[in-house]
PDB file of C-alpha atoms and ligand atoms in Angstrom:
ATOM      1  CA  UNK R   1    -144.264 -59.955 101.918  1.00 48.00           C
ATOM      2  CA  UNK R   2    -141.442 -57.023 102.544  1.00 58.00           C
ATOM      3  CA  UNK R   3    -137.844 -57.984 103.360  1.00 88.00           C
ATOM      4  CA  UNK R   4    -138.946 -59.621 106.455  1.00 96.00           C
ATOM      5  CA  UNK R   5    -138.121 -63.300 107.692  1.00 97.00           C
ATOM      6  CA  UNK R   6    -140.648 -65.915 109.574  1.00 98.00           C
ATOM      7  CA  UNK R   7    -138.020 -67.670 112.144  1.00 98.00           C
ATOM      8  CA  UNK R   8    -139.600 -70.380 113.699  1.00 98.00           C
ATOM      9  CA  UNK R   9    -138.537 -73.174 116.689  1.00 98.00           C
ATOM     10  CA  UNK R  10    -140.468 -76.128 116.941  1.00 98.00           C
ATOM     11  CA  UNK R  11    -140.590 -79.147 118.476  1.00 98.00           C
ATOM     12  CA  UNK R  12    -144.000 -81.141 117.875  1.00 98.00           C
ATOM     13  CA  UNK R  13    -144.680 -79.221 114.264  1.00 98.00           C
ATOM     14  CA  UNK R  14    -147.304 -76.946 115.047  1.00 98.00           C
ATOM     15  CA  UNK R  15    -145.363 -74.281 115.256  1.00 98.00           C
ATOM     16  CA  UNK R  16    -143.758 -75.037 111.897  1.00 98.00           C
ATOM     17  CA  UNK R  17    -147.499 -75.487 109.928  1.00 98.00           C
ATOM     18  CA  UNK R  18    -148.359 -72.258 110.782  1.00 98.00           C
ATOM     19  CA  UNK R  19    -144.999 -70.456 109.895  1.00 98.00           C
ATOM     20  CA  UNK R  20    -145.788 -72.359 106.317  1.00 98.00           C
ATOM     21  CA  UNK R  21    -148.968 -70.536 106.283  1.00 98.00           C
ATOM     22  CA  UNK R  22    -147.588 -67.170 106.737  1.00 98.00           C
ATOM     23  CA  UNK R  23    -144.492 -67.645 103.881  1.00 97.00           C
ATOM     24  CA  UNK R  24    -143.267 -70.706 101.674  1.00 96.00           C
ATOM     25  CA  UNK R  25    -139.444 -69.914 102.633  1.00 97.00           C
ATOM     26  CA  UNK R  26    -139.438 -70.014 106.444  1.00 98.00           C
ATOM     27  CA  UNK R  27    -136.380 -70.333 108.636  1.00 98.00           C
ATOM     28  CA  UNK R  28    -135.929 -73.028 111.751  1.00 98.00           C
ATOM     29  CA  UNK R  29    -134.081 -71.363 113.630  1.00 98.00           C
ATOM     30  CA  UNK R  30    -131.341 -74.226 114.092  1.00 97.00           C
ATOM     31  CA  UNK R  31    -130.418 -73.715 110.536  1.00 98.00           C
ATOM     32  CA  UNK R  32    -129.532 -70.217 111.303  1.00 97.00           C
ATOM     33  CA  UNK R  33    -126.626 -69.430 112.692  1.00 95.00           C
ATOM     34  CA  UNK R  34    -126.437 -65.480 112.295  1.00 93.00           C
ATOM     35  CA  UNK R  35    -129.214 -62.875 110.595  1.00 93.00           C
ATOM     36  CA  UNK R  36    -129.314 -59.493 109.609  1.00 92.00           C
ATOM     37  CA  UNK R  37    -132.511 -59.239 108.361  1.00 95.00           C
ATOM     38  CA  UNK R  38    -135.344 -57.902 109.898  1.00 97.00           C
ATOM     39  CA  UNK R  39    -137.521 -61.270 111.178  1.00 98.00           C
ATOM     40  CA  UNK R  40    -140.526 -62.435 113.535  1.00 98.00           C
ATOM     41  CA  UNK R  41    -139.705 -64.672 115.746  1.00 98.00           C
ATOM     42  CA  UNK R  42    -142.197 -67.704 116.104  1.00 99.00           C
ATOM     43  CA  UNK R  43    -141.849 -69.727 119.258  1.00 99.00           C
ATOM     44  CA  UNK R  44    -144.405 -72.417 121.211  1.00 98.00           C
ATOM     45  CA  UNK R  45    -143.753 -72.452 125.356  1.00 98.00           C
ATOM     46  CA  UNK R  46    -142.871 -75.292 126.753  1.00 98.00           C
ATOM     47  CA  UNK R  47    -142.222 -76.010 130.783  1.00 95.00           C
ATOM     48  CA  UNK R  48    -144.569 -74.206 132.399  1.00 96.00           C
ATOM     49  CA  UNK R  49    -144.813 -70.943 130.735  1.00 97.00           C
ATOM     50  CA  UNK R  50    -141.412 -71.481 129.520  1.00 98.00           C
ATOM     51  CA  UNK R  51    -139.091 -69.802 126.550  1.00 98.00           C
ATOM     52  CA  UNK R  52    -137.723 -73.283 125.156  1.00 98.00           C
ATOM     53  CA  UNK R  53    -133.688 -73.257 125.886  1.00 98.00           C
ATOM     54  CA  UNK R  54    -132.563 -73.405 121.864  1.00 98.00           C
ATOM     55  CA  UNK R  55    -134.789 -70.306 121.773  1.00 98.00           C
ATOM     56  CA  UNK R  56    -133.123 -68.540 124.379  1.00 98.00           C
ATOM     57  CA  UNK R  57    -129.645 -69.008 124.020  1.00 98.00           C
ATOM     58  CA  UNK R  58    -130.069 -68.123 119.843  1.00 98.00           C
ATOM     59  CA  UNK R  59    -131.918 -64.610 120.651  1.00 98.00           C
ATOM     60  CA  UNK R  60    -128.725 -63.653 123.139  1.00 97.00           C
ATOM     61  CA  UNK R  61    -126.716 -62.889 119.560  1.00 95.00           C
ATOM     62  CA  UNK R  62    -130.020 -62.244 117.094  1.00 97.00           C
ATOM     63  CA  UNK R  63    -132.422 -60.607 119.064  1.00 98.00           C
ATOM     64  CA  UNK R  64    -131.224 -56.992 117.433  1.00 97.00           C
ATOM     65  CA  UNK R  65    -133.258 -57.652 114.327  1.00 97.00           C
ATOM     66  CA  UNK R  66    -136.515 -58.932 115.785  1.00 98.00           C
ATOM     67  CA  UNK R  67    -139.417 -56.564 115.113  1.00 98.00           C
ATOM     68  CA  UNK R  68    -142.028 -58.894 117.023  1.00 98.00           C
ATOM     69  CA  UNK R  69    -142.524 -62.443 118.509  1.00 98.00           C
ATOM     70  CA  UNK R  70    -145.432 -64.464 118.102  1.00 99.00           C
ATOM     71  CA  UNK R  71    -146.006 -67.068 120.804  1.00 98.00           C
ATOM     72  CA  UNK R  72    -147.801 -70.775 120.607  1.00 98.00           C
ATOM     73  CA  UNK R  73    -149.012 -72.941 123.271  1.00 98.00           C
ATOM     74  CA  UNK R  74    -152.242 -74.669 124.264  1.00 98.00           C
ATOM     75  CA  UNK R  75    -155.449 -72.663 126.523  1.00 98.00           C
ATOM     76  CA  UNK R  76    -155.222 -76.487 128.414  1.00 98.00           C
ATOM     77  CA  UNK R  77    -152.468 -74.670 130.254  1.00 97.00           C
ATOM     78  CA  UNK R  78    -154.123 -72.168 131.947  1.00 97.00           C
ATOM     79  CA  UNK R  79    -154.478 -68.066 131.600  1.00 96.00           C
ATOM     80  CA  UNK R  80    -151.248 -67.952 133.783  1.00 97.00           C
ATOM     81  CA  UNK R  81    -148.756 -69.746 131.289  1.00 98.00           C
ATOM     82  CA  UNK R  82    -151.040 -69.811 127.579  1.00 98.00           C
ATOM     83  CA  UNK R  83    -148.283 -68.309 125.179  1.00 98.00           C
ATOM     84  CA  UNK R  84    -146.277 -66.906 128.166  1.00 98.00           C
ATOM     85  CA  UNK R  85    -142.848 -67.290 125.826  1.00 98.00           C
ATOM     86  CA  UNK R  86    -144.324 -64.179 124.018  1.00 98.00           C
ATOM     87  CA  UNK R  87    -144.618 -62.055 127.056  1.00 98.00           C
ATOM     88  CA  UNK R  88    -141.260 -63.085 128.382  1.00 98.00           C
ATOM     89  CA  UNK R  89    -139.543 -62.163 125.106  1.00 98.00           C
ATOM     90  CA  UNK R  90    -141.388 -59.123 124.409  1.00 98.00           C
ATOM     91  CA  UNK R  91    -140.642 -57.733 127.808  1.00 98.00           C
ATOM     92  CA  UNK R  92    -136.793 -58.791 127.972  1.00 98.00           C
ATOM     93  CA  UNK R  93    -136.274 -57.753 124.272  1.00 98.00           C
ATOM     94  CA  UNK R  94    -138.791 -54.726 124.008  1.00 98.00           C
ATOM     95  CA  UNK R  95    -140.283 -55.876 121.031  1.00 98.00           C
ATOM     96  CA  UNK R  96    -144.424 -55.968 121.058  1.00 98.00           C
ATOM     97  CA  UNK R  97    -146.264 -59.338 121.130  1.00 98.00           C
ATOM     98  CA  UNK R  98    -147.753 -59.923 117.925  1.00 98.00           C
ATOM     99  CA  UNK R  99    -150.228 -62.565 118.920  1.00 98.00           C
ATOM    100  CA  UNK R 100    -150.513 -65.527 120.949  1.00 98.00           C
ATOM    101  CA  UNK R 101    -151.671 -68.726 118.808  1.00 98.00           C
ATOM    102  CA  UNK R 102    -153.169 -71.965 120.149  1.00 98.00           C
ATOM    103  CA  UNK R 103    -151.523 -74.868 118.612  1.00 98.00           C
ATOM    104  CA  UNK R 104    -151.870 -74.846 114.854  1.00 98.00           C
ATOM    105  CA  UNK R 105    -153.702 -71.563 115.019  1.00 98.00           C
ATOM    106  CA  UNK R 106    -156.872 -70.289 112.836  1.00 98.00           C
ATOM    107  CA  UNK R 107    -157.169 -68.624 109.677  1.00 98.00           C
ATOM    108  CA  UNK R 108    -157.854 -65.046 111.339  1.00 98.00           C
ATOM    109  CA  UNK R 109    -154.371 -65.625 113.325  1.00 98.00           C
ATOM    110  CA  UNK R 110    -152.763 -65.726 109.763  1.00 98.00           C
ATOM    111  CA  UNK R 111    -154.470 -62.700 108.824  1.00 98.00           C
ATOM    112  CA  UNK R 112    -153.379 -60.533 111.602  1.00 98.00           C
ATOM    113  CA  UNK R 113    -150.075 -61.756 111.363  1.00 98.00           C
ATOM    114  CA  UNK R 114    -149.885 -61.339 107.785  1.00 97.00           C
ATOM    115  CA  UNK R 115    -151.115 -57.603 108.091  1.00 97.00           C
ATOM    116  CA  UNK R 116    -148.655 -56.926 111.150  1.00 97.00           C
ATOM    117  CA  UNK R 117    -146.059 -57.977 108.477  1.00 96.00           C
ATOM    118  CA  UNK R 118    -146.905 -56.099 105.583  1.00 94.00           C
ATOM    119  CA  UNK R 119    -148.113 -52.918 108.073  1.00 93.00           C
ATOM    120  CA  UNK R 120    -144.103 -52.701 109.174  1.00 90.00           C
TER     121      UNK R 120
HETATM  122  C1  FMN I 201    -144.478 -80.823 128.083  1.00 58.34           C
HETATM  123  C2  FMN I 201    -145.275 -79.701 127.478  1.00 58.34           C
HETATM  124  C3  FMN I 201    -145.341 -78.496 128.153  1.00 58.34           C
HETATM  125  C4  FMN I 201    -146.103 -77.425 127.634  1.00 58.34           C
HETATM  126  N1  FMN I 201    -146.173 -76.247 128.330  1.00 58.34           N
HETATM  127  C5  FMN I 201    -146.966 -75.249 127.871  1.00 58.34           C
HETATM  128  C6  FMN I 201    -147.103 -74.033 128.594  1.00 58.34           C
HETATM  129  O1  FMN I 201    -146.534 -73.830 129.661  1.00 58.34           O
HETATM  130  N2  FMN I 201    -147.895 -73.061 128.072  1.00 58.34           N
HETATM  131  C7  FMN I 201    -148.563 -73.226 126.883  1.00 58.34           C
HETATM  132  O2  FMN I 201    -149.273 -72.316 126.463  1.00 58.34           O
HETATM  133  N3  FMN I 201    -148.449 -74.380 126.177  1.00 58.34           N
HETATM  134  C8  FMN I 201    -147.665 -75.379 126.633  1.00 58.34           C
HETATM  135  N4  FMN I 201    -147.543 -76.531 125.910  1.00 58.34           N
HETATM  136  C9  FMN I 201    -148.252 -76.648 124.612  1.00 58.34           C
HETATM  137  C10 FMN I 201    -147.343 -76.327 123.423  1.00 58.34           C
HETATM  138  O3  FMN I 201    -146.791 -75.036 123.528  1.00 58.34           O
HETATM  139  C11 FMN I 201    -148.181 -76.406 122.141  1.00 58.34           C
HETATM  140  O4  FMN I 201    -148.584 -77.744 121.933  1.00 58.34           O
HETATM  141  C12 FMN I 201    -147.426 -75.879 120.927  1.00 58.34           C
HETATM  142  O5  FMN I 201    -148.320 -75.819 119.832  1.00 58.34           O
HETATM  143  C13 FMN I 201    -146.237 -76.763 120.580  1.00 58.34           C
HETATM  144  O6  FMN I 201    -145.573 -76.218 119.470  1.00 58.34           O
HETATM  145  P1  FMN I 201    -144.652 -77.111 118.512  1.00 58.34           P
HETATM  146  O7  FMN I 201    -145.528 -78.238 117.994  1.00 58.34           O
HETATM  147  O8  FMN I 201    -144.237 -76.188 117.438  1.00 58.34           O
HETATM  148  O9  FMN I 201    -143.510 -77.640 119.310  1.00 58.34           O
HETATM  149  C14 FMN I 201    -146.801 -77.589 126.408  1.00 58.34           C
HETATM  150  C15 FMN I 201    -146.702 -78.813 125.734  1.00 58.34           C
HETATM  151  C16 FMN I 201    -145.964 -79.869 126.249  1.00 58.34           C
HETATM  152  C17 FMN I 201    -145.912 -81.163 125.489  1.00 58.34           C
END
């Protein structure tokens, strides 16, 4: 993998697994205070199609280095608000939606993340 960080939130873990799966040295993002590397930002929605608050308030001083977003939730949720943290941050922060991944995600959601990674 290039010179590029896996930033996760999480709050249940699934979130977390899968970051794992993409990199052994991923980042929570309440251990980071500042970054200036390139990163992907990995984030499940919460609250009805929600971008979960920690989330929020950390990308106000570290979105500039984002080069995609990646967003989790659960199909149970409905079409309107599956993954909708992804299209909220990729539209506020013009950075493109990698993928939206259901809960602990599938092999081929690694792979295209993986490839969207190394294709940067
Ligand atoms: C209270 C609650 C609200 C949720 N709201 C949404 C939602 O609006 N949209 C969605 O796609 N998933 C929603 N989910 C599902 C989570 O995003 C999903 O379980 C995700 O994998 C959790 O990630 P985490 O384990 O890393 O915290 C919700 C889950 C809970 C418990």
């Amino acid at each position: 993998m290039k010179n590029i960080n896996v930033i996760y939130y999480t709050l249940s873990g699934n979130t977390e697994s899968f970051a794992r799966k993409l990199t052994d040295e991923p980042f929570d993002i309440k251990d980071v205070n500042k970054t200036n590397q390139p990163y992907v930002l990995l984030t499940p929605t919460y609250k009805f199609g929600q971008v979960p608050d920690i989330v929020s308030e950390w990308l106000e001083d570290n979105h500039a280095n984002m080069i995609g977003v990646v967003s989790f939730g659960n199909r149970n949720w409905g079409s309107e608000f599956f993954g909708k943290a992804g299209d909220i941050i990729s539209e506020m922060y013009n950075v493109p939606l990698v993928r939206k991944v259901e809960l602990r995600g599938t092999e081929e959601d690694v792979a295209y993340i993986t490839e969207f990674i190394h294709g940067y």
